[in-house]
mmCIF file of C-alpha atoms and ligand atoms in Angstrom:
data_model
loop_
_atom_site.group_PDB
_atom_site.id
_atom_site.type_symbol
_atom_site.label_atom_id
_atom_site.label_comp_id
_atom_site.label_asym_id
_atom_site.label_seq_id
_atom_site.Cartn_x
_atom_site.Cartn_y
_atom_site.Cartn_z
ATOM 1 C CA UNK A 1 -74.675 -124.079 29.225
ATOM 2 C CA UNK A 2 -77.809 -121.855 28.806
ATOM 3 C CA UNK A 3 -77.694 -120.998 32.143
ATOM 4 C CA UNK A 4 -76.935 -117.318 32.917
ATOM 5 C CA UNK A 5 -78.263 -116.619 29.214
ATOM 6 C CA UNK A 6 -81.693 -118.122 29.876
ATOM 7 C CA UNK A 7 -84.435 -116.585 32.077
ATOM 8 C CA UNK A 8 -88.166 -118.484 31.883
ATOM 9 C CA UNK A 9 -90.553 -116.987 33.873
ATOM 10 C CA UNK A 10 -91.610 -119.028 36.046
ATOM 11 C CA UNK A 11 -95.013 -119.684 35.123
ATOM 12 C CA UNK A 12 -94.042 -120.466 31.905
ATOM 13 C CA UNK A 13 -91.212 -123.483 33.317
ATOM 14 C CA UNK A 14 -94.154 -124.841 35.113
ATOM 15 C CA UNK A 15 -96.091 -125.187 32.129
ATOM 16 C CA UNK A 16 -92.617 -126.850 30.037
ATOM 17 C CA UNK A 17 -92.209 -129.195 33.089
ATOM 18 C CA UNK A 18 -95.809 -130.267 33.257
ATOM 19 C CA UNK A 19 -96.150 -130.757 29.217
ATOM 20 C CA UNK A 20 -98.406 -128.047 29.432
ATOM 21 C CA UNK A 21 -99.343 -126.027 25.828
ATOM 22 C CA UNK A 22 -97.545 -122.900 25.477
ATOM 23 C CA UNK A 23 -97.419 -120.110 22.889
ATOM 24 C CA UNK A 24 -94.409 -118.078 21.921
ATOM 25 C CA UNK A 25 -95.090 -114.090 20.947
ATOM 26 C CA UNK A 26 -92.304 -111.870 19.521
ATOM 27 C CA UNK A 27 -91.750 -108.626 20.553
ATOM 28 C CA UNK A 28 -90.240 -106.847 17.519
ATOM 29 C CA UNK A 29 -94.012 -106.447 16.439
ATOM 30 C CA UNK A 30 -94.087 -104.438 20.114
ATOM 31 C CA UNK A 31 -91.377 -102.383 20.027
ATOM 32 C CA UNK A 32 -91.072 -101.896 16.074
ATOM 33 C CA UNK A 33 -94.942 -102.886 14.234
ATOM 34 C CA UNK A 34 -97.173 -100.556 15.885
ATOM 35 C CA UNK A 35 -97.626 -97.571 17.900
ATOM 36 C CA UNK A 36 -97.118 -96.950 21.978
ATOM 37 C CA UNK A 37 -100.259 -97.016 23.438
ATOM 38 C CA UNK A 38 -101.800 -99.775 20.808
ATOM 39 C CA UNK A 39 -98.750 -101.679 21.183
ATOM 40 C CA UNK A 40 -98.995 -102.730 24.152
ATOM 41 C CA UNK A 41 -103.169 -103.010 24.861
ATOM 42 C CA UNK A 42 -102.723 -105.707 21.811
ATOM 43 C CA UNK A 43 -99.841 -107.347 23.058
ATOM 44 C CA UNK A 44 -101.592 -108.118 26.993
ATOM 45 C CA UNK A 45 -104.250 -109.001 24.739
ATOM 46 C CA UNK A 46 -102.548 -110.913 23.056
ATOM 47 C CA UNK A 47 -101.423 -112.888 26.176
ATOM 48 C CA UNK A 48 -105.348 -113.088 27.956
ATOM 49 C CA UNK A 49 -106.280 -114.707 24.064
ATOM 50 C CA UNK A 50 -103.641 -117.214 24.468
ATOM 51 C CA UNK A 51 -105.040 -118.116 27.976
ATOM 52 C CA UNK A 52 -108.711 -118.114 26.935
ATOM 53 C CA UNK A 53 -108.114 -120.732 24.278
ATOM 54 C CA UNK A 54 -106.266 -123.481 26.828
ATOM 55 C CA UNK A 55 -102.446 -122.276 26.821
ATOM 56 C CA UNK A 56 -99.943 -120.130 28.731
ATOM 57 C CA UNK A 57 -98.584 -117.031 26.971
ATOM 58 C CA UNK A 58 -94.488 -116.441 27.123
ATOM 59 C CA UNK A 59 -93.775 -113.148 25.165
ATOM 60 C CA UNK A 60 -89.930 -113.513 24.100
ATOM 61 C CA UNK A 61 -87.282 -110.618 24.347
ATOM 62 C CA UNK A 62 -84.296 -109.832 25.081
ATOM 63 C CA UNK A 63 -84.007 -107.813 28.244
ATOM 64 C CA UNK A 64 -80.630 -106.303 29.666
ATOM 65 C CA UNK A 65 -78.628 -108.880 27.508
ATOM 66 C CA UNK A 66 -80.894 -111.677 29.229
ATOM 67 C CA UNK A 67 -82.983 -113.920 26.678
ATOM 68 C CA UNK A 68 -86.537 -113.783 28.394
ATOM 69 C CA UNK A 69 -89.245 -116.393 27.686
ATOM 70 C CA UNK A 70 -92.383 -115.288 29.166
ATOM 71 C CA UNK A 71 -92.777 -111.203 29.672
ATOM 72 C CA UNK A 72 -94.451 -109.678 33.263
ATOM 73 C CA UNK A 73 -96.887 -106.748 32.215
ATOM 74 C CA UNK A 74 -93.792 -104.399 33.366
ATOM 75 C CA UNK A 75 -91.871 -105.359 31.211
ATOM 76 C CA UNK A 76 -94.309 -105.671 28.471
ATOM 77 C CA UNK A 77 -95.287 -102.079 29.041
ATOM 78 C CA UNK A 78 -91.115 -100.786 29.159
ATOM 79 C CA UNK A 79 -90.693 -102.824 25.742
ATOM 80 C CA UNK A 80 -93.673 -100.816 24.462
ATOM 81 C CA UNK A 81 -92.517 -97.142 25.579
ATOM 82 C CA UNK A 82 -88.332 -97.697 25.349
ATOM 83 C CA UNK A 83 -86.769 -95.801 22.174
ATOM 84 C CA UNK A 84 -83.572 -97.802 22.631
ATOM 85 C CA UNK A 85 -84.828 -100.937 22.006
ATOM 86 C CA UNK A 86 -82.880 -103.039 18.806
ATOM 87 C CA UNK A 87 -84.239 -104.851 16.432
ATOM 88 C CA UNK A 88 -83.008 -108.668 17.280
ATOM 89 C CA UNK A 89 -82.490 -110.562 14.604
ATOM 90 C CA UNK A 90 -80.484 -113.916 14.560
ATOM 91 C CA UNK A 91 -77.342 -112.195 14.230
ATOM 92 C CA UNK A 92 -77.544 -110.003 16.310
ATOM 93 C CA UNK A 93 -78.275 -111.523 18.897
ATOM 94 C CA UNK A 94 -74.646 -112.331 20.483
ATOM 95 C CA UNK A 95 -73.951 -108.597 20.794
ATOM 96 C CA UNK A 96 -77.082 -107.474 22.518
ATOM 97 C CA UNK A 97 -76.511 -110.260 24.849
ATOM 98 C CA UNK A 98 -73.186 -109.217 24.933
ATOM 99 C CA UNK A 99 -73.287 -105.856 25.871
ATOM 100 C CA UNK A 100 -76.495 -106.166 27.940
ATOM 101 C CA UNK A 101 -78.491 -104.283 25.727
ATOM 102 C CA UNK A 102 -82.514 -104.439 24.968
ATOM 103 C CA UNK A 103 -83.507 -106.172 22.100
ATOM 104 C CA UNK A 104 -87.360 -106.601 20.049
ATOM 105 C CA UNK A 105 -87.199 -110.213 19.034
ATOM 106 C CA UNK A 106 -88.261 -110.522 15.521
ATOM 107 C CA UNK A 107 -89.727 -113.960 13.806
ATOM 108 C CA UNK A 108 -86.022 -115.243 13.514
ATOM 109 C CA UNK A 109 -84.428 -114.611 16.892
ATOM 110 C CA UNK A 110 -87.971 -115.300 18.614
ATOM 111 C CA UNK A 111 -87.494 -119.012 17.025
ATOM 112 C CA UNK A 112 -84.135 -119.340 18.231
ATOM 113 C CA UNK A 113 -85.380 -118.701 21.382
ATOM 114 C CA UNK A 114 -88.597 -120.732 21.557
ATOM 115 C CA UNK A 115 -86.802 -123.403 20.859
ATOM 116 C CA UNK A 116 -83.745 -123.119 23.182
ATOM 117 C CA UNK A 117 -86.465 -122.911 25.796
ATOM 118 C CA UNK A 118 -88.524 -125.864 24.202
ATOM 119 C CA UNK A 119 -91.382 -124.219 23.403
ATOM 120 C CA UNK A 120 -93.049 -125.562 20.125
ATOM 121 C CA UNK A 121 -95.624 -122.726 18.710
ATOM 122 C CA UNK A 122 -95.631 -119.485 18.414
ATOM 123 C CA UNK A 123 -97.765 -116.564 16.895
ATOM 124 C CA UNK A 124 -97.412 -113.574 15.103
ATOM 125 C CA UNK A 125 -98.378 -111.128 12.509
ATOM 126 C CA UNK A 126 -96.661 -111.510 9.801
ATOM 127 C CA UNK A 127 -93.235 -113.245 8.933
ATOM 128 C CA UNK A 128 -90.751 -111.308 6.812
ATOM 129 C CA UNK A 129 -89.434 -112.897 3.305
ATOM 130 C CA UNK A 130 -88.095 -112.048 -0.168
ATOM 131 C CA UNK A 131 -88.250 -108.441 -0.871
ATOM 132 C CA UNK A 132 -89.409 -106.910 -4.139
ATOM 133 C CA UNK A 133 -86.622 -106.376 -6.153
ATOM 134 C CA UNK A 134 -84.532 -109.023 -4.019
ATOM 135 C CA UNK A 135 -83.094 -109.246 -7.732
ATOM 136 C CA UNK A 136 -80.892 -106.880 -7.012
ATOM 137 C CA UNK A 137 -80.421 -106.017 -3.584
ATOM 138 C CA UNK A 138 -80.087 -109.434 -1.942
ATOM 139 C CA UNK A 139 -83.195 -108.478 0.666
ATOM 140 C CA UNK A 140 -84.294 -111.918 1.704
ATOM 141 C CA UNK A 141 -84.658 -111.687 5.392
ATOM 142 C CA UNK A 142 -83.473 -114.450 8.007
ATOM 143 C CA UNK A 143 -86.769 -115.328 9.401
ATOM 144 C CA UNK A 144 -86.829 -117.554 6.035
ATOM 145 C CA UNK A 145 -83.562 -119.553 6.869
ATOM 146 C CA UNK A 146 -84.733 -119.858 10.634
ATOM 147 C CA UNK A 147 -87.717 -121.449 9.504
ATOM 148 C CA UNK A 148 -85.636 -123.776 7.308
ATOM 149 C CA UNK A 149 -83.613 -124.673 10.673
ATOM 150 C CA UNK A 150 -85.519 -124.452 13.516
ATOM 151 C CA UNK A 151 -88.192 -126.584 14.874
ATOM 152 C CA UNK A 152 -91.268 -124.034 15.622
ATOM 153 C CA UNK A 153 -94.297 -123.900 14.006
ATOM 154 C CA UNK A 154 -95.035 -120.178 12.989
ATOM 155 C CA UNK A 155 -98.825 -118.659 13.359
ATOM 156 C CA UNK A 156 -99.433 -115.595 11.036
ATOM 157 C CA UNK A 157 -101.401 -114.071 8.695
ATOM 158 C CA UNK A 158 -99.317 -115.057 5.504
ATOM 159 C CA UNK A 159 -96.722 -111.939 4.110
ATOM 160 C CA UNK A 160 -97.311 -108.567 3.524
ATOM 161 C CA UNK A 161 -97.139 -107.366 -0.064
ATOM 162 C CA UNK A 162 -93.823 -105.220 0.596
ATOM 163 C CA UNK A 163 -92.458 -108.505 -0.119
ATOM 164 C CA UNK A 164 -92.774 -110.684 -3.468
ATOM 165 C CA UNK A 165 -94.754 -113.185 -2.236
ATOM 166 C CA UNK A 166 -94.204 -115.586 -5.192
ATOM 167 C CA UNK A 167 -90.419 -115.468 -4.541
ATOM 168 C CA UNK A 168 -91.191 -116.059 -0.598
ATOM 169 C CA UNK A 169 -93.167 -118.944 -1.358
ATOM 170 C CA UNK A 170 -90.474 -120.124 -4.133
ATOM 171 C CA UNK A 171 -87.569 -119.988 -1.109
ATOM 172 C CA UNK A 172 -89.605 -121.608 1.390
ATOM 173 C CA UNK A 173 -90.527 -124.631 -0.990
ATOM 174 C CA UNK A 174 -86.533 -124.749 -1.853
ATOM 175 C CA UNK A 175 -85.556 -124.719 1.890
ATOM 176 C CA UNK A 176 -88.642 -127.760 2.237
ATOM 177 C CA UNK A 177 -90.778 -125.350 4.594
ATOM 178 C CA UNK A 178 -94.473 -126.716 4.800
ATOM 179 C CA UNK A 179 -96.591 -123.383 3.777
ATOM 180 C CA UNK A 180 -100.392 -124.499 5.368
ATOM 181 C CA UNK A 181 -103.898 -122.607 5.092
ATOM 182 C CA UNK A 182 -105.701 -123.220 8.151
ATOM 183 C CA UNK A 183 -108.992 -123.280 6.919
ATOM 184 C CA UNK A 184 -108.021 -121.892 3.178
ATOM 185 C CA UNK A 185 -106.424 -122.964 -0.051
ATOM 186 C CA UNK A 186 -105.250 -119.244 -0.498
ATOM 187 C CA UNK A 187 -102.026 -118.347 0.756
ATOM 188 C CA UNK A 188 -103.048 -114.903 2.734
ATOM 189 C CA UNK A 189 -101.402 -111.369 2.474
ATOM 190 C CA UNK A 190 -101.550 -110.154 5.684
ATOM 191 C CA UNK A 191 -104.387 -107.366 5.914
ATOM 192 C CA UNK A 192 -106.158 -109.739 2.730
ATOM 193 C CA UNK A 193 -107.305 -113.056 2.576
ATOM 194 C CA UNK A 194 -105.980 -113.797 -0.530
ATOM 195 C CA UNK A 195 -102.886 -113.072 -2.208
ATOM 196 C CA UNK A 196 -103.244 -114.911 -5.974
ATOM 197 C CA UNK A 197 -101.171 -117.528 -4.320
ATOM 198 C CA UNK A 198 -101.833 -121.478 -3.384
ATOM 199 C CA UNK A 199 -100.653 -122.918 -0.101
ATOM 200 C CA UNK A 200 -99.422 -126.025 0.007
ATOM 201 C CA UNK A 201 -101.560 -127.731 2.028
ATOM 202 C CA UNK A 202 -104.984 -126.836 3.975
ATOM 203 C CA UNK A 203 -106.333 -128.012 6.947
ATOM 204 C CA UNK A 204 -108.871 -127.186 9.019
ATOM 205 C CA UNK A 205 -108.818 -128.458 12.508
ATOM 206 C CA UNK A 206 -105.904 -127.519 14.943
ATOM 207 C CA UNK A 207 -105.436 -131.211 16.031
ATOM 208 C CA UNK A 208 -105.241 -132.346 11.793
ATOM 209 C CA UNK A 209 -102.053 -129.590 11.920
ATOM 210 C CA UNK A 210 -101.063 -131.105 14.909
ATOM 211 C CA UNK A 211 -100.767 -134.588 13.411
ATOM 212 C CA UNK A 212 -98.605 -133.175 11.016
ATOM 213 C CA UNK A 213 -96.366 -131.647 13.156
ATOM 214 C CA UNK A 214 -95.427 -134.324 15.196
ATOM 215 C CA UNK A 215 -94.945 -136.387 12.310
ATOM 216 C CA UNK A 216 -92.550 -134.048 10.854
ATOM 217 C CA UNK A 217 -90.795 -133.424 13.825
ATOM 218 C CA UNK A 218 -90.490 -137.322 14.794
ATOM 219 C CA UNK A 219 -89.555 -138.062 11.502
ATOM 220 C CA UNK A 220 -86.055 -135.440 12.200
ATOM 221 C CA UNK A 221 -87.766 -133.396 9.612
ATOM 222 C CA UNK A 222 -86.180 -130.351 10.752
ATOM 223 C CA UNK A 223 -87.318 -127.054 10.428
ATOM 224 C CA UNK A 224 -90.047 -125.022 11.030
ATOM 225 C CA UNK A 225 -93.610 -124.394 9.166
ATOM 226 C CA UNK A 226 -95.442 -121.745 8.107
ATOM 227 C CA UNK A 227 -99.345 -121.671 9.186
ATOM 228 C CA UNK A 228 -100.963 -119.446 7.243
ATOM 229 C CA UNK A 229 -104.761 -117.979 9.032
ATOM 230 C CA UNK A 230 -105.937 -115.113 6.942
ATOM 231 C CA UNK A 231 -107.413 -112.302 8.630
ATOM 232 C CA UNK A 232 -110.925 -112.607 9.584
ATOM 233 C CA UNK A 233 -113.643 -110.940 6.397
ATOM 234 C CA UNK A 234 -114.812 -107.986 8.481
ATOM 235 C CA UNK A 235 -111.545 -106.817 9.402
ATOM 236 C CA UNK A 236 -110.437 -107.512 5.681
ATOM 237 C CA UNK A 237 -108.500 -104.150 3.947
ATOM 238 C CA UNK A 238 -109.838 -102.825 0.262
ATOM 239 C CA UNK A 239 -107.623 -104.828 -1.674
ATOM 240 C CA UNK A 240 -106.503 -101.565 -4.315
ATOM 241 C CA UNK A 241 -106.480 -99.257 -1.165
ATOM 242 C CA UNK A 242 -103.961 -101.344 0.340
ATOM 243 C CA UNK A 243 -102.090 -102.411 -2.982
ATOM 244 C CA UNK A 244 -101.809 -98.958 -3.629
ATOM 245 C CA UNK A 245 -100.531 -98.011 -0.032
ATOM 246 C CA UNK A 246 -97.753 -100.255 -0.503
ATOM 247 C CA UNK A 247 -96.609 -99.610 -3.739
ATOM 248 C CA UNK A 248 -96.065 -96.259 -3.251
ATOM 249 C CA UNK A 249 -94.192 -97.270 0.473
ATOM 250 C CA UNK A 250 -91.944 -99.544 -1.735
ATOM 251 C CA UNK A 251 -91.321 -96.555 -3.782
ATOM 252 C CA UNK A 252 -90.047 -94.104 -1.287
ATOM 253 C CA UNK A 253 -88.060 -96.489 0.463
ATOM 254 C CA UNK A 254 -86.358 -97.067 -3.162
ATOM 255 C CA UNK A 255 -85.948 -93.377 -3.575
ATOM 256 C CA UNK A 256 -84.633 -92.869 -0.045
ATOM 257 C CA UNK A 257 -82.035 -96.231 -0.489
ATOM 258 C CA UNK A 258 -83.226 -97.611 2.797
ATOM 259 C CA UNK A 259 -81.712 -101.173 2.529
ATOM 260 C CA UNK A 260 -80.988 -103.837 5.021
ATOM 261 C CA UNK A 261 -82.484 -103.938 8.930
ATOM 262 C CA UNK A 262 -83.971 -100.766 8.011
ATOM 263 C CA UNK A 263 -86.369 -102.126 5.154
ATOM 264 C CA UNK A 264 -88.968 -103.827 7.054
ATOM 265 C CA UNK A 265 -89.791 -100.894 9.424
ATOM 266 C CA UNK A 266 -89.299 -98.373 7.210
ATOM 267 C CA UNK A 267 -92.130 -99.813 4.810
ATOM 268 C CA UNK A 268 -94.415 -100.711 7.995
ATOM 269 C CA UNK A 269 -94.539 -97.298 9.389
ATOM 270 C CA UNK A 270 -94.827 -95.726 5.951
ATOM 271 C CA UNK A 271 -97.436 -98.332 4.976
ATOM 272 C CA UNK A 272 -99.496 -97.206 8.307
ATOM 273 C CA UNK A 273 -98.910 -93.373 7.418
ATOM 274 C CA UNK A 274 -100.282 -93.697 4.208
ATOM 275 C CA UNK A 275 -103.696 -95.844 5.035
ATOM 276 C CA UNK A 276 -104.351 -93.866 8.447
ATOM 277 C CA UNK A 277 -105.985 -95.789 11.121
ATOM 278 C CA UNK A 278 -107.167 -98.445 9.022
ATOM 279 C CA UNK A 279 -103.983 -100.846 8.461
ATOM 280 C CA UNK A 280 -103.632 -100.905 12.192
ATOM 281 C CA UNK A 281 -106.969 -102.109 13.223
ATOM 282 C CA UNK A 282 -106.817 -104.896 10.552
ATOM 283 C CA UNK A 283 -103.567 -105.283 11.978
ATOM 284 C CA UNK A 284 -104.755 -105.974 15.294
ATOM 285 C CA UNK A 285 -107.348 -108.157 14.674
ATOM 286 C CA UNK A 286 -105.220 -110.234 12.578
ATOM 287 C CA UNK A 287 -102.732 -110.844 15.484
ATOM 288 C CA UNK A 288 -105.431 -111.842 17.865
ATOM 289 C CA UNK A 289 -106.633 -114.431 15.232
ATOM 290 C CA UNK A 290 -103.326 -116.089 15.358
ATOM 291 C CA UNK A 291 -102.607 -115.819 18.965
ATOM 292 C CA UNK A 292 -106.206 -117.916 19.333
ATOM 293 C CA UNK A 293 -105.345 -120.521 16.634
ATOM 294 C CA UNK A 294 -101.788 -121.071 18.158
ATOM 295 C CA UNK A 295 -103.070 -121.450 21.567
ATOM 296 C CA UNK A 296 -105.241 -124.023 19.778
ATOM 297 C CA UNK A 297 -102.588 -125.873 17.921
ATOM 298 C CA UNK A 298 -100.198 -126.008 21.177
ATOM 299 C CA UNK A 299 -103.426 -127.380 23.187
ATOM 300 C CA UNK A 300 -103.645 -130.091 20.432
ATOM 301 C CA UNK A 301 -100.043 -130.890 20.392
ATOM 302 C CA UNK A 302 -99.574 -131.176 23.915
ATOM 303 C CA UNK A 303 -102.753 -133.357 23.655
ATOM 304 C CA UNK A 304 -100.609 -135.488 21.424
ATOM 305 C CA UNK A 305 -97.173 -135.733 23.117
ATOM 306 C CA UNK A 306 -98.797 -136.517 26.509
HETATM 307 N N1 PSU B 401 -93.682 -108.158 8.759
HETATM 308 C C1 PSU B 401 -94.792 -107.648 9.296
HETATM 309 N N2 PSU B 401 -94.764 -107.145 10.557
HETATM 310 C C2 PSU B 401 -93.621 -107.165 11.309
HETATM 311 C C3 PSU B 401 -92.452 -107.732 10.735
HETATM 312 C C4 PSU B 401 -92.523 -108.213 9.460
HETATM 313 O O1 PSU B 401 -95.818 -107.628 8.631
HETATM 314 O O2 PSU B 401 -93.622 -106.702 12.470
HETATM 315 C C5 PSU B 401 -91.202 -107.808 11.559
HETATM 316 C C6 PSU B 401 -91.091 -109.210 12.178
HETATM 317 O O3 PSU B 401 -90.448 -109.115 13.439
HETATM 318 C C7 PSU B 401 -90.192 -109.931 11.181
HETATM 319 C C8 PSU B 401 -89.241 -108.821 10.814
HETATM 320 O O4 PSU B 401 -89.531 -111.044 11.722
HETATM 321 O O5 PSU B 401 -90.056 -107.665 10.724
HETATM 322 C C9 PSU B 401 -88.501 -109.099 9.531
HETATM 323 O O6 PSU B 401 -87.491 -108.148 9.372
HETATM 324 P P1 PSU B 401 -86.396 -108.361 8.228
HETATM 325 O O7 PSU B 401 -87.157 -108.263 6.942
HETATM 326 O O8 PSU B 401 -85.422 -107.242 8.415
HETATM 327 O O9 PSU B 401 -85.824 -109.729 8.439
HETATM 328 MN MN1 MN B 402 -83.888 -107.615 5.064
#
């Protein structure tokens, strides 16, 4: 059935058949997160991290209408440098297919895809959630019900404070998503460590998450959790500089009445106008932190499973 929708790359098939670990990486953070040329050095970094630490990389897209698990440099590089590319979320995904169009996977529709290909972990920067003001406007974004649905465990940094954390943290709890510090009891926000939020649980070995994984997923506990690794201290952002940066993002893109797809990028580029260069170098290093620890994880899992 998936066939003709599907395309592994072949390296990447290998490592499925073989039990080998793998790490998903979304592409929406690519084509949509950061700027052309940094976009794509930390992306094929991204990938070499994954391989240092014991897995195989398979950056997910979709490419001409075809869902792609696994990326060659080529095409990592067109992603990086296209203008036309769409912002893939779950429900859009049947039209880009459709129509054979390019799409930037985001935390959602890179989920979906992981997991129609079988591949169990994946890393990224941050995952969207409930916006401020979500009061009113409805903003909760998908990636939260995909996480409720879909059985991939999610690397990142915790949530960016565009979003209200509290309420993202409230939603996952409702939807039973398993919110975990690797190594913290704080609940991270993104270019901080902390966020003046708990996680549920902590851990601090890649095989102890990997335990609980399994478990959950043998148990048919469906769904998808949240592992939260906050970025490392010396790449940490000025917590008022930041909290400051945003705020004033949120406000513009109030003013302005950007509103649904829009929201997210809107506030990330405006968010890396206002702080300069700094926001994107934390941003980097965070992402490389999360592609190790995955690579980790999936190592440990397919430890267990063997
Ligand atoms: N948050 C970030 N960086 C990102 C995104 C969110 O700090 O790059 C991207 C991810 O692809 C995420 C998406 O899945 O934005 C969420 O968009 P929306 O809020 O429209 O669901
Ligand atoms: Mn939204």
């Amino acid at each position: 059935m998936l066939e003709g929708y599907l395309e592994i790359k072949p390296e990447v098939k290998e490592a499925l058949k073989e039990g080998k670990a793998i790490v998903g990486l979304e592409s929406t953070i690519i084509s949509h997160g950061m700027p052309y040329p940094r976009n794509v050095e930390t992306a094929l970094s991204v990938e070499r991290i994954v391989r240092e630490n014991g897995a195989v990389p398979a950056t997910i897209a979709i490419l001409q209408g075809k869902l792609k698990v696994g990326l060659t440099k080529e095409e990592i590089q067109y992603l990086g440098k296209a203008e036309n590319v769409v912002k893939t979320s779950r429900r859009d995904i049947p039209f880009i297919v459709a129509k054979k169009l390019d799409g930037a996977t985001t935390v959602a529709s890179t989920m979906i895809i992981a997991a129609l290909a079988g591949v169990k972990v994946f890393a990224t920067g941050g995952i969207g959630g409930v916006h401020r003001g979500a009061q009113q406007t409805f903003d909760i974004s998908a990636d939260l019900q995909e996480l409720a649905h879909t059985n991939v465990a999610v690397v990142c940094a915790g949530a960016k404070s565009i979003l209200d954390i509290g309420l993202t943290l409230e939603y996952l709890e409702t939807q039973g998503v398993p919110v975990v510090g690797f190594g913290t009891n704080d609940f991270p926000a993104f270019y901080t460590r902390r966020s003046g939020y708990k996680v549920d649980y902590r851990v601090d070995s890649a095989e102890e998450l990997a335990a609980a994984l399994k478990a959950k997923w043998d148990l048919s506990l469906r769904g998808g959790i949240v592992v939260a690794n906050p970025v490392p201290e010396q790449y940490e952002m000025d917590y008022n500089t930041i909290t400051e940066a945003i705020n004033q993002a949120v406000k513009e893109a109030d003013e302005k009445g950007i509103k649904g797809k829009e929201s997210t990028p809107f506030l990330l580029a405006k968010v890396k106008e206002i702080t300069g260069g700094e926001s994107l170098e934390s941003n980097i290093a965070l992402v490389y932190n999360n592609a190790m620890v995955a690579a980790q994880l999936a190592a440990a899992l397919a430890k267990l499973e063997e």
